[in-house]
PDB file of C-alpha atoms in Angstrom:
ATOM      1  CA  MET A 296     216.556  99.011  82.657  1.00 51.00           C
ATOM      2  CA  ALA A 297     219.901  97.676  80.608  1.00 45.00           C
ATOM      3  CA  GLU A 298     219.541 100.872  78.782  1.00 52.00           C
ATOM      4  CA  ILE A 299     219.836 102.632  81.728  1.00 49.00           C
ATOM      5  CA  LYS A 300     222.563 101.219  83.267  1.00 46.00           C
ATOM      6  CA  SER A 301     224.282 101.698  80.079  1.00 48.00           C
ATOM      7  CA  PHE A 302     223.560 104.819  80.080  1.00 40.00           C
ATOM      8  CA  ALA A 303     224.900 105.187  84.223  1.00 41.00           C
ATOM      9  CA  HIS A 304     227.733 103.834  83.772  1.00 46.00           C
ATOM     10  CA  THR A 305     228.370 106.004  80.441  1.00 45.00           C
ATOM     11  CA  VAL A 306     227.400 109.253  82.794  1.00 41.00           C
ATOM     12  CA  LEU A 307     229.773 108.207  85.467  1.00 44.00           C
ATOM     13  CA  LYS A 308     232.816 107.314  82.945  1.00 45.00           C
ATOM     14  CA  TRP A 309     232.297 111.757  81.996  1.00 42.00           C
ATOM     15  CA  PRO A 310     234.910 112.941  84.818  1.00 51.00           C
ATOM     16  CA  VAL A 311     237.589 110.804  83.805  1.00 40.00           C
ATOM     17  CA  ARG A 312     237.384 111.233  80.194  1.00 46.00           C
ATOM     18  CA  ILE A 313     237.547 115.058  81.284  1.00 47.00           C
ATOM     19  CA  LEU A 314     240.288 114.691  83.384  1.00 45.00           C
ATOM     20  CA  PHE A 315     242.306 112.354  81.092  1.00 53.00           C
ATOM     21  CA  PRO A 316     241.137 111.988  77.714  1.00 73.00           C
ATOM     22  CA  PRO A 317     241.734 109.128  75.657  1.00 76.00           C
ATOM     23  CA  ILE A 318     245.184 109.926  73.302  1.00 79.00           C
ATOM     24  CA  CYS A 319     246.508 108.210  70.710  1.00 81.00           C
ATOM     25  CA  ALA A 320     248.284 104.936  71.430  1.00 74.00           C
ATOM     26  CA  GLY A 321     250.925 106.256  68.685  1.00 75.00           C
ATOM     27  CA  CYS A 322     250.823 109.958  68.771  1.00 79.00           C
ATOM     28  CA  ARG A 323     249.386 110.441  72.206  1.00 75.00           C
ATOM     29  CA  ARG A 324     247.242 113.120  70.010  1.00 81.00           C
ATOM     30  CA  HIS A 325     243.461 113.139  70.805  1.00 81.00           C
ATOM     31  CA  VAL A 326     241.298 110.409  70.231  1.00 80.00           C
ATOM     32  CA  LEU A 327     237.402 109.106  70.846  1.00 75.00           C
ATOM     33  CA  GLU A 328     238.268 105.873  72.527  1.00 73.00           C
ATOM     34  CA  PRO A 329     241.180 104.785  74.700  1.00 66.00           C
ATOM     35  CA  GLY A 330     243.502 102.404  73.259  1.00 67.00           C
ATOM     36  CA  VAL A 331     242.902 103.652  69.131  1.00 75.00           C
ATOM     37  CA  LEU A 332     245.358 105.605  66.815  1.00 83.00           C
ATOM     38  CA  CYS A 333     244.371 108.525  65.070  1.00 86.00           C
ATOM     39  CA  GLY A 334     244.085 108.442  60.976  1.00 82.00           C
ATOM     40  CA  ALA A 335     247.627 109.165  61.240  1.00 85.00           C
ATOM     41  CA  CYS A 336     249.036 106.760  63.040  1.00 84.00           C
ATOM     42  CA  TRP A 337     246.607 104.313  61.471  1.00 81.00           C
ATOM     43  CA  SER A 338     248.155 104.482  58.171  1.00 82.00           C
ATOM     44  CA  ARG A 339     252.005 103.558  59.323  1.00 81.00           C
ATOM     45  CA  LEU A 340     250.626 100.616  61.007  1.00 88.00           C
ATOM     46  CA  LYS A 341     251.535  97.267  58.301  1.00 91.00           C
ATOM     47  CA  LEU A 342     248.789  94.017  59.844  1.00 93.00           C
ATOM     48  CA  LEU A 343     250.222  90.833  59.437  1.00 95.00           C
ATOM     49  CA  GLU A 344     247.758  89.030  57.697  1.00 92.00           C
ATOM     50  CA  ARG A 345     247.034  85.700  56.318  1.00 91.00           C
ATOM     51  CA  PRO A 346     248.360  83.881  54.067  1.00 94.00           C
ATOM     52  CA  TRP A 347     251.724  83.725  55.576  1.00 94.00           C
ATOM     53  CA  CYS A 348     253.855  80.599  56.337  1.00 95.00           C
ATOM     54  CA  PRO A 349     252.369  78.156  59.166  1.00 96.00           C
ATOM     55  CA  VAL A 350     255.810  78.068  60.741  1.00 97.00           C
ATOM     56  CA  MET A 351     257.560  81.900  61.055  1.00 96.00           C
ATOM     57  CA  GLY A 352     254.261  83.906  60.244  1.00 95.00           C
ATOM     58  CA  THR A 353     255.403  85.814  57.714  1.00 92.00           C
ATOM     59  CA  PRO A 354     253.253  86.712  54.983  1.00 93.00           C
ATOM     60  CA  PHE A 355     252.686  85.444  51.657  1.00 91.00           C
ATOM     61  CA  VAL A 356     251.728  87.735  48.580  1.00 86.00           C
ATOM     62  CA  HIS A 357     249.151  85.513  47.435  1.00 84.00           C
ATOM     63  CA  GLU A 358     248.276  81.930  48.674  1.00 87.00           C
ATOM     64  CA  MET A 359     250.333  79.236  48.242  1.00 83.00           C
ATOM     65  CA  GLY A 360     247.752  76.478  49.436  1.00 80.00           C
ATOM     66  CA  ASP A 361     247.949  74.516  52.775  1.00 82.00           C
ATOM     67  CA  GLY A 362     251.516  73.772  54.742  1.00 84.00           C
ATOM     68  CA  PHE A 363     253.292  75.809  52.304  1.00 92.00           C
ATOM     69  CA  LEU A 364     256.230  76.526  53.612  1.00 94.00           C
ATOM     70  CA  SER A 365     258.766  80.162  53.769  1.00 93.00           C
ATOM     71  CA  ALA A 366     262.285  79.485  52.153  1.00 92.00           C
ATOM     72  CA  GLU A 367     263.445  80.510  55.594  1.00 91.00           C
ATOM     73  CA  ALA A 368     261.697  77.489  57.603  1.00 94.00           C
ATOM     74  CA  ILE A 369     262.804  75.148  54.975  1.00 95.00           C
ATOM     75  CA  ALA A 370     266.091  76.287  54.820  1.00 93.00           C
ATOM     76  CA  ASP A 371     267.026  77.086  58.944  1.00 91.00           C
ATOM     77  CA  PRO A 372     264.019  74.816  61.075  1.00 95.00           C
ATOM     78  CA  PRO A 373     263.537  76.894  63.931  1.00 96.00           C
ATOM     79  CA  PRO A 374     263.592  75.180  67.154  1.00 97.00           C
ATOM     80  CA  PHE A 375     259.514  76.519  68.029  1.00 98.00           C
ATOM     81  CA  GLU A 376     256.729  75.055  66.836  1.00 98.00           C
ATOM     82  CA  ARG A 377     255.141  78.553  64.923  1.00 98.00           C
ATOM     83  CA  ALA A 378     255.573  82.071  65.137  1.00 98.00           C
ATOM     84  CA  ARG A 379     253.229  84.987  65.196  1.00 98.00           C
ATOM     85  CA  ALA A 380     253.460  88.356  65.160  1.00 98.00           C
ATOM     86  CA  ALA A 381     250.709  91.225  65.341  1.00 98.00           C
ATOM     87  CA  VAL A 382     252.565  93.875  63.074  1.00 97.00           C
ATOM     88  CA  ALA A 383     255.649  94.867  60.485  1.00 96.00           C
ATOM     89  CA  TYR A 384     257.964  96.032  62.768  1.00 95.00           C
ATOM     90  CA  GLY A 385     258.473  99.943  61.204  1.00 90.00           C
ATOM     91  CA  GLY A 386     256.364 103.334  61.107  1.00 89.00           C
ATOM     92  CA  VAL A 387     254.171 103.438  64.318  1.00 91.00           C
ATOM     93  CA  ALA A 388     254.724 100.538  65.068  1.00 93.00           C
ATOM     94  CA  ARG A 389     258.615 100.844  66.192  1.00 92.00           C
ATOM     95  CA  ASP A 390     257.153 104.472  68.403  1.00 90.00           C
ATOM     96  CA  MET A 391     254.931 101.881  70.264  1.00 91.00           C
ATOM     97  CA  VAL A 392     257.599  99.399  70.892  1.00 93.00           C
ATOM     98  CA  GLN A 393     260.352 101.967  71.849  1.00 91.00           C
ATOM     99  CA  GLY A 394     258.032 104.041  73.642  1.00 90.00           C
ATOM    100  CA  LEU A 395     257.489 100.980  75.612  1.00 91.00           C
ATOM    101  CA  LYS A 396     260.677  99.770  76.239  1.00 90.00           C
ATOM    102  CA  TYR A 397     262.361 102.859  76.510  1.00 88.00           C
ATOM    103  CA  HIS A 398     259.954 105.289  77.713  1.00 85.00           C
ATOM    104  CA  ASP A 399     258.385 103.995  80.516  1.00 87.00           C
ATOM    105  CA  ARG A 400     254.857 103.659  78.486  1.00 87.00           C
ATOM    106  CA  THR A 401     254.069 100.602  79.879  1.00 91.00           C
ATOM    107  CA  ASP A 402     249.960 101.994  79.705  1.00 88.00           C
ATOM    108  CA  LEU A 403     250.971 100.712  75.907  1.00 90.00           C
ATOM    109  CA  ALA A 404     250.756  96.956  76.755  1.00 94.00           C
ATOM    110  CA  PRO A 405     247.200  95.695  76.976  1.00 93.00           C
ATOM    111  CA  TRP A 406     246.280  98.130  73.953  1.00 91.00           C
ATOM    112  CA  MET A 407     249.521  96.162  71.648  1.00 94.00           C
ATOM    113  CA  ALA A 408     248.615  92.274  73.874  1.00 97.00           C
ATOM    114  CA  ARG A 409     244.786  93.099  72.098  1.00 95.00           C
ATOM    115  CA  TRP A 410     246.461  92.648  68.723  1.00 95.00           C
ATOM    116  CA  MET A 411     248.881  89.933  69.693  1.00 98.00           C
ATOM    117  CA  VAL A 412     246.123  87.895  71.283  1.00 98.00           C
ATOM    118  CA  ARG A 413     244.019  88.647  67.133  1.00 96.00           C
ATOM    119  CA  ALA A 414     247.431  87.535  65.303  1.00 97.00           C
ATOM    120  CA  GLY A 415     247.978  84.871  67.506  1.00 98.00           C
ATOM    121  CA  SER A 416     244.139  83.474  68.764  1.00 97.00           C
ATOM    122  CA  GLU A 417     245.338  80.021  67.121  1.00 97.00           C
ATOM    123  CA  LEU A 418     248.686  79.716  69.820  1.00 98.00           C
ATOM    124  CA  ILE A 419     246.608  80.822  72.942  1.00 98.00           C
ATOM    125  CA  ALA A 420     243.906  77.824  71.957  1.00 98.00           C
ATOM    126  CA  ASP A 421     246.741  75.641  71.945  1.00 98.00           C
ATOM    127  CA  ALA A 422     248.826  76.840  75.108  1.00 98.00           C
ATOM    128  CA  ASP A 423     249.171  75.676  78.833  1.00 98.00           C
ATOM    129  CA  VAL A 424     251.198  78.479  79.767  1.00 98.00           C
ATOM    130  CA  ILE A 425     252.370  82.781  78.766  1.00 98.00           C
ATOM    131  CA  VAL A 426     256.280  82.926  79.319  1.00 98.00           C
ATOM    132  CA  PRO A 427     257.989  86.074  78.811  1.00 98.00           C
ATOM    133  CA  VAL A 428     261.395  86.488  77.809  1.00 97.00           C
ATOM    134  CA  PRO A 429     262.999  88.006  79.928  1.00 96.00           C
ATOM    135  CA  LEU A 430     265.381  90.984  80.786  1.00 92.00           C
ATOM    136  CA  HIS A 431     269.370  89.708  83.115  1.00 87.00           C
ATOM    137  CA  TRP A 432     268.946  91.250  86.432  1.00 80.00           C
ATOM    138  CA  ARG A 433     270.860  94.402  85.978  1.00 83.00           C
ATOM    139  CA  ARG A 434     269.599  95.378  83.135  1.00 82.00           C
ATOM    140  CA  PHE A 435     265.905  94.889  85.376  1.00 77.00           C
ATOM    141  CA  PHE A 436     267.392  96.969  87.749  1.00 75.00           C
ATOM    142  CA  ARG A 437     267.971  99.837  85.445  1.00 81.00           C
ATOM    143  CA  ARG A 438     265.040  99.465  83.266  1.00 80.00           C
ATOM    144  CA  THR A 439     262.405  99.106  86.510  1.00 83.00           C
ATOM    145  CA  PHE A 440     260.680  96.265  84.502  1.00 91.00           C
ATOM    146  CA  ASN A 441     260.187  94.318  81.156  1.00 95.00           C
ATOM    147  CA  GLN A 442     258.657  94.854  78.408  1.00 96.00           C
ATOM    148  CA  SER A 443     257.970  90.916  77.393  1.00 97.00           C
ATOM    149  CA  ALA A 444     256.521  90.979  81.163  1.00 97.00           C
ATOM    150  CA  GLU A 445     254.150  93.359  80.595  1.00 97.00           C
ATOM    151  CA  LEU A 446     253.088  92.384  77.276  1.00 98.00           C
ATOM    152  CA  GLY A 447     252.704  88.608  78.444  1.00 98.00           C
ATOM    153  CA  ARG A 448     250.806  89.328  81.834  1.00 98.00           C
ATOM    154  CA  ALA A 449     247.897  91.822  79.602  1.00 98.00           C
ATOM    155  CA  ILE A 450     247.534  88.367  77.206  1.00 98.00           C
ATOM    156  CA  SER A 451     247.529  86.596  80.428  1.00 98.00           C
ATOM    157  CA  ARG A 452     244.139  88.824  81.474  1.00 98.00           C
ATOM    158  CA  GLN A 453     243.006  89.116  78.371  1.00 97.00           C
ATOM    159  CA  SER A 454     243.027  85.304  76.992  1.00 97.00           C
ATOM    160  CA  SER A 455     242.998  83.293  80.270  1.00 97.00           C
ATOM    161  CA  VAL A 456     246.056  81.427  80.064  1.00 98.00           C
ATOM    162  CA  PRO A 457     248.113  81.290  83.105  1.00 98.00           C
ATOM    163  CA  LEU A 458     251.281  83.746  83.501  1.00 98.00           C
ATOM    164  CA  ALA A 459     254.870  82.043  84.804  1.00 98.00           C
ATOM    165  CA  PRO A 460     257.201  85.193  84.395  1.00 96.00           C
ATOM    166  CA  SER A 461     259.264  83.546  86.998  1.00 95.00           C
ATOM    167  CA  ALA A 462     259.859  80.265  84.628  1.00 97.00           C
ATOM    168  CA  LEU A 463     262.963  81.652  82.553  1.00 97.00           C
ATOM    169  CA  LYS A 464     265.688  83.064  83.297  1.00 96.00           C
ATOM    170  CA  ARG A 465     268.339  85.370  81.532  1.00 93.00           C
ATOM    171  CA  VAL A 466     271.500  83.852  83.355  1.00 88.00           C
ATOM    172  CA  LYS A 467     273.958  85.435  80.881  1.00 84.00           C
ATOM    173  CA  LEU A 468     274.257  89.263  80.126  1.00 77.00           C
ATOM    174  CA  THR A 469     274.498  89.919  76.717  1.00 73.00           C
ATOM    175  CA  ARG A 470     274.947  92.895  74.676  1.00 60.00           C
ATOM    176  CA  GLN A 471     272.557  94.765  72.834  1.00 67.00           C
ATOM    177  CA  GLN A 472     271.539  92.880  69.106  1.00 66.00           C
ATOM    178  CA  VAL A 473     271.563  96.442  67.297  1.00 63.00           C
ATOM    179  CA  GLY A 474     274.449  96.439  65.063  1.00 60.00           C
ATOM    180  CA  LEU A 475     275.035  92.392  65.026  1.00 68.00           C
ATOM    181  CA  GLN A 476     274.667  90.407  62.245  1.00 69.00           C
ATOM    182  CA  ARG A 477     272.688  87.495  62.145  1.00 72.00           C
ATOM    183  CA  LYS A 478     275.322  84.482  63.656  1.00 77.00           C
ATOM    184  CA  GLU A 479     276.870  87.685  66.583  1.00 77.00           C
ATOM    185  CA  ARG A 480     272.527  87.862  67.263  1.00 81.00           C
ATOM    186  CA  GLU A 481     273.274  83.854  67.577  1.00 75.00           C
ATOM    187  CA  ASP A 482     276.226  83.806  69.752  1.00 71.00           C
ATOM    188  CA  ASN A 483     275.308  86.282  71.804  1.00 72.00           C
ATOM    189  CA  VAL A 484     272.495  84.544  73.227  1.00 81.00           C
ATOM    190  CA  HIS A 485     273.814  81.207  73.105  1.00 82.00           C
ATOM    191  CA  ARG A 486     272.930  79.498  76.652  1.00 85.00           C
ATOM    192  CA  ALA A 487     271.430  83.182  77.902  1.00 87.00           C
ATOM    193  CA  PHE A 488     268.372  81.513  79.087  1.00 95.00           C
ATOM    194  CA  ARG A 489     267.940  78.284  81.734  1.00 96.00           C
ATOM    195  CA  VAL A 490     264.860  77.127  83.248  1.00 97.00           C
ATOM    196  CA  PRO A 491     265.679  76.763  86.980  1.00 96.00           C
ATOM    197  CA  PRO A 492     264.877  73.696  88.726  1.00 96.00           C
ATOM    198  CA  GLU A 493     262.685  75.381  90.868  1.00 95.00           C
ATOM    199  CA  ALA A 494     259.846  76.593  87.598  1.00 95.00           C
ATOM    200  CA  GLU A 495     260.378  73.003  85.579  1.00 96.00           C
ATOM    201  CA  ILE A 496     256.752  72.272  87.439  1.00 96.00           C
ATOM    202  CA  ALA A 497     255.111  75.865  85.281  1.00 97.00           C
ATOM    203  CA  VAL A 498     256.477  74.712  82.412  1.00 98.00           C
ATOM    204  CA  ALA A 499     256.996  70.655  82.384  1.00 97.00           C
ATOM    205  CA  GLY A 500     255.075  68.267  80.022  1.00 98.00           C
ATOM    206  CA  ARG A 501     252.867  71.985  78.851  1.00 98.00           C
ATOM    207  CA  ARG A 502     253.083  74.217  75.262  1.00 98.00           C
ATOM    208  CA  VAL A 503     254.663  77.349  76.488  1.00 98.00           C
ATOM    209  CA  LEU A 504     253.480  80.771  74.754  1.00 98.00           C
ATOM    210  CA  LEU A 505     256.758  82.457  74.853  1.00 98.00           C
ATOM    211  CA  ILE A 506     255.846  86.274  74.333  1.00 98.00           C
ATOM    212  CA  ASP A 507     258.540  89.229  73.363  1.00 98.00           C
ATOM    213  CA  ASP A 508     258.087  92.662  71.884  1.00 97.00           C
ATOM    214  CA  VAL A 509     260.159  92.263  68.577  1.00 96.00           C
ATOM    215  CA  TYR A 510     261.152  89.089  66.397  1.00 96.00           C
ATOM    216  CA  THR A 511     264.595  90.499  64.428  1.00 92.00           C
ATOM    217  CA  THR A 512     266.069  87.531  63.489  1.00 91.00           C
ATOM    218  CA  GLY A 513     264.800  85.228  65.898  1.00 94.00           C
ATOM    219  CA  ALA A 514     268.097  83.826  67.683  1.00 94.00           C
ATOM    220  CA  THR A 515     266.931  85.548  70.574  1.00 94.00           C
ATOM    221  CA  VAL A 516     263.245  83.618  71.105  1.00 97.00           C
ATOM    222  CA  ALA A 517     265.087  80.036  70.005  1.00 96.00           C
ATOM    223  CA  ALA A 518     267.767  80.549  72.335  1.00 96.00           C
ATOM    224  CA  ALA A 519     265.122  80.664  74.876  1.00 97.00           C
ATOM    225  CA  THR A 520     263.328  78.022  73.332  1.00 98.00           C
ATOM    226  CA  ARG A 521     266.209  75.740  73.717  1.00 97.00           C
ATOM    227  CA  ALA A 522     266.032  76.930  77.243  1.00 97.00           C
ATOM    228  CA  LEU A 523     262.558  75.871  78.006  1.00 98.00           C
ATOM    229  CA  ARG A 524     262.890  72.805  75.705  1.00 98.00           C
ATOM    230  CA  LYS A 525     265.832  71.803  78.211  1.00 97.00           C
ATOM    231  CA  GLY A 526     263.820  72.584  81.271  1.00 97.00           C
ATOM    232  CA  GLY A 527     260.776  70.180  79.963  1.00 97.00           C
ATOM    233  CA  ALA A 528     258.348  71.983  77.853  1.00 98.00           C
ATOM    234  CA  ALA A 529     256.988  69.794  75.401  1.00 98.00           C
ATOM    235  CA  ALA A 530     256.576  72.212  72.647  1.00 98.00           C
ATOM    236  CA  VAL A 531     257.141  76.245  72.727  1.00 98.00           C
ATOM    237  CA  ASP A 532     255.383  79.007  70.377  1.00 98.00           C
ATOM    238  CA  VAL A 533     256.191  82.175  69.682  1.00 98.00           C
ATOM    239  CA  LEU A 534     253.734  85.113  69.731  1.00 98.00           C
ATOM    240  CA  THR A 535     255.384  88.934  69.599  1.00 98.00           C
ATOM    241  CA  PHE A 536     254.101  92.077  68.699  1.00 98.00           C
ATOM    242  CA  ALA A 537     256.577  93.137  66.174  1.00 97.00           C
ATOM    243  CA  ARG A 538     258.263  91.538  63.295  1.00 96.00           C
ATOM    244  CA  VAL A 539     261.158  92.511  61.384  1.00 93.00           C
ATOM    245  CA  LEU A 540     260.429  90.922  58.024  1.00 86.00           C
ATOM    246  CA  PRO A 541     263.664  89.090  56.459  1.00 73.00           C
ATOM    247  CA  GLU A 542     263.514  91.302  53.521  1.00 68.00           C
ATOM    248  CA  ASP A 543     263.781  94.530  56.179  1.00 69.00           C
ATOM    249  CA  PHE A 544     266.661  93.458  58.434  1.00 64.00           C
ATOM    250  CA  ARG A 545     269.504  95.630  58.433  1.00 61.00           C
ATOM    251  CA  ALA A 546     272.226  94.352  61.065  1.00 57.00           C
ATOM    252  CA  ASP A 547     273.667  98.502  61.067  1.00 53.00           C
ATOM    253  CA  GLU A 548     269.793  99.594  62.742  1.00 58.00           C
ATOM    254  CA  THR A 549     271.310 102.388  64.538  1.00 48.00           C
ATOM    255  CA  THR A 550     267.929 102.747  66.489  1.00 52.00           C
ATOM    256  CA  PRO A 551     268.085 100.193  69.368  1.00 48.00           C
ATOM    257  CA  ILE A 552     265.317  97.144  69.189  1.00 51.00           C
TER     258      ILE A 552
END
């Protein structure tokens, strides 16, 4: 009986597959299953794997032992507890971020979220609530959606951790971060976020999982973390789809992030 049901379920999918054949999440070539990458795109994707810094999530070349911190975590301890990212920013990961953010490819969010759930499993297991990094209302009005909220919604569905999309507000219209040095990025987002009084109940005393699409220097998520802590959050972890590794950061990056 189970085999018959499985066969019937497969047959019912055939018209959909014919009308809407699955495409590569990176380049949109036809593939066998939805949400997968073709061979060419897969070779351009760098998954971030252990061993990594337990705080920053940046990968180590060799296993360094339990509790060993990266130089970044020691020299400039972040306000959040832990950060994780699914992939290194570049190649097909860059294409996917750009597609979601600037080309309305919201269909990518569930597949990007799957990789994020894999990379951030320990963070998700400890999380009480998911909060996406918000857009300023003017930017949201122009774009009509928030890419971080799309990722957060997909992660919430896949993990059953509740989503609080309005728990954090961006109260300052900031410049695009592209082209800014590290200190300029920090100044740009300084006091840019706030937990509104009516939303404090969503984060007060809770461990928050903060979601964004790309971690570049950490200025944005650090500013958002400080606002969440001021709003009463017990702790904040950060989960992003992509991470610009410290050695890859370029302030003169011409492609918007």
